[in-house]
Short mmCIF file of C-alpha atoms in Angstrom, two decimals:
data_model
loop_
_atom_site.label_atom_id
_atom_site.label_comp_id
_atom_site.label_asym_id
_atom_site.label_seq_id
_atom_site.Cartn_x
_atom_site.Cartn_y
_atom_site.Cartn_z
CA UNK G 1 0.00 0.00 0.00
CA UNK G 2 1.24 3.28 -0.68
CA UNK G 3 1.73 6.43 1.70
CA UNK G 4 -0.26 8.50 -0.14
CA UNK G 5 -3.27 6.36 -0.34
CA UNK G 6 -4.10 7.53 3.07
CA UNK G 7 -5.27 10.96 2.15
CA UNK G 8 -8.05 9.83 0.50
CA UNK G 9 -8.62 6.63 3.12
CA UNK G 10 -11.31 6.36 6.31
CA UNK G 11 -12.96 3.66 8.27
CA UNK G 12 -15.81 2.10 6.56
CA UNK G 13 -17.43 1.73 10.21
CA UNK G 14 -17.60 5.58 11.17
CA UNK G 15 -15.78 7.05 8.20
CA UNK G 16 -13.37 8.41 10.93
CA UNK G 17 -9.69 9.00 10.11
CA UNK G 18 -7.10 6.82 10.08
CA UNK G 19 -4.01 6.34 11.67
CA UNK G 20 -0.81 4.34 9.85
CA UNK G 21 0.95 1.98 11.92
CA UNK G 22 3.92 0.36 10.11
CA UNK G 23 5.76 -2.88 10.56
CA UNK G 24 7.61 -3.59 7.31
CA UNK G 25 7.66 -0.48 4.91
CA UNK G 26 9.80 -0.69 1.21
CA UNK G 27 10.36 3.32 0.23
CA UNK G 28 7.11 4.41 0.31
CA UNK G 29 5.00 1.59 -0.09
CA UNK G 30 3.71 -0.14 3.23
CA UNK G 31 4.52 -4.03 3.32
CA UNK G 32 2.83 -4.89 6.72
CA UNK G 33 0.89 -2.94 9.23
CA UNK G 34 -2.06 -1.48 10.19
CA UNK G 35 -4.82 1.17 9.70
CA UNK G 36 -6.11 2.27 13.42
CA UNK G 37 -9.17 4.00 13.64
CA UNK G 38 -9.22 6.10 16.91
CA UNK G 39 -12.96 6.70 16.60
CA UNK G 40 -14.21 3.56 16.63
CA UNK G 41 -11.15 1.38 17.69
CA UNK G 42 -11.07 -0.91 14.95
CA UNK G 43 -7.69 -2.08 13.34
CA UNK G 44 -7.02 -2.85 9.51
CA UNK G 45 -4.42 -5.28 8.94
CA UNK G 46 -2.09 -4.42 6.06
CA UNK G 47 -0.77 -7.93 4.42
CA UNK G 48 1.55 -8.08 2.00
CA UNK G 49 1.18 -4.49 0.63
CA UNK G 50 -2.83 -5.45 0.67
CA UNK G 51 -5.11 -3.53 3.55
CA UNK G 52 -7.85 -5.38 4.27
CA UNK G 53 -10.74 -2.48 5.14
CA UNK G 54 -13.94 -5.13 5.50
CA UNK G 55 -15.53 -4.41 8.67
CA UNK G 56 -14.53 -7.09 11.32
CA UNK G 57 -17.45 -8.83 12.39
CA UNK G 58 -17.79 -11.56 15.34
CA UNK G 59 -17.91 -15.08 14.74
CA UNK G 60 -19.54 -17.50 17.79
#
């Protein structure tokens, strides 16, 4: 994913903004991560360069 993709990025739960939390980065493209939101407390997982933005929901 790159930087610059989070300018036009929000949470698809409360369209709040989000915040970038990098594990592996490659110049400017993130390789793993996350995508916080501090609204709503949900995290996005970024996988292999891919963030996953589906709303989390709970499996029993």
């Amino acid at each position: 994913m790159r930087r610059s993709l989070l300018d036009i990025l929000c949470c698809p739960v409360c369209k709040g903004d989000l915040d970038l939390r990098v594990d592996e980065e490659t110049g400017d493209d993130i390789v793993e991560g996350s995508l916080w939101c501090a609204a709503c407390g949900v995290a996005y997982p970024i996988t292999e360069g891919i963030p996953n933005l589906l709303p989390q929901t709970d499996k029993d």
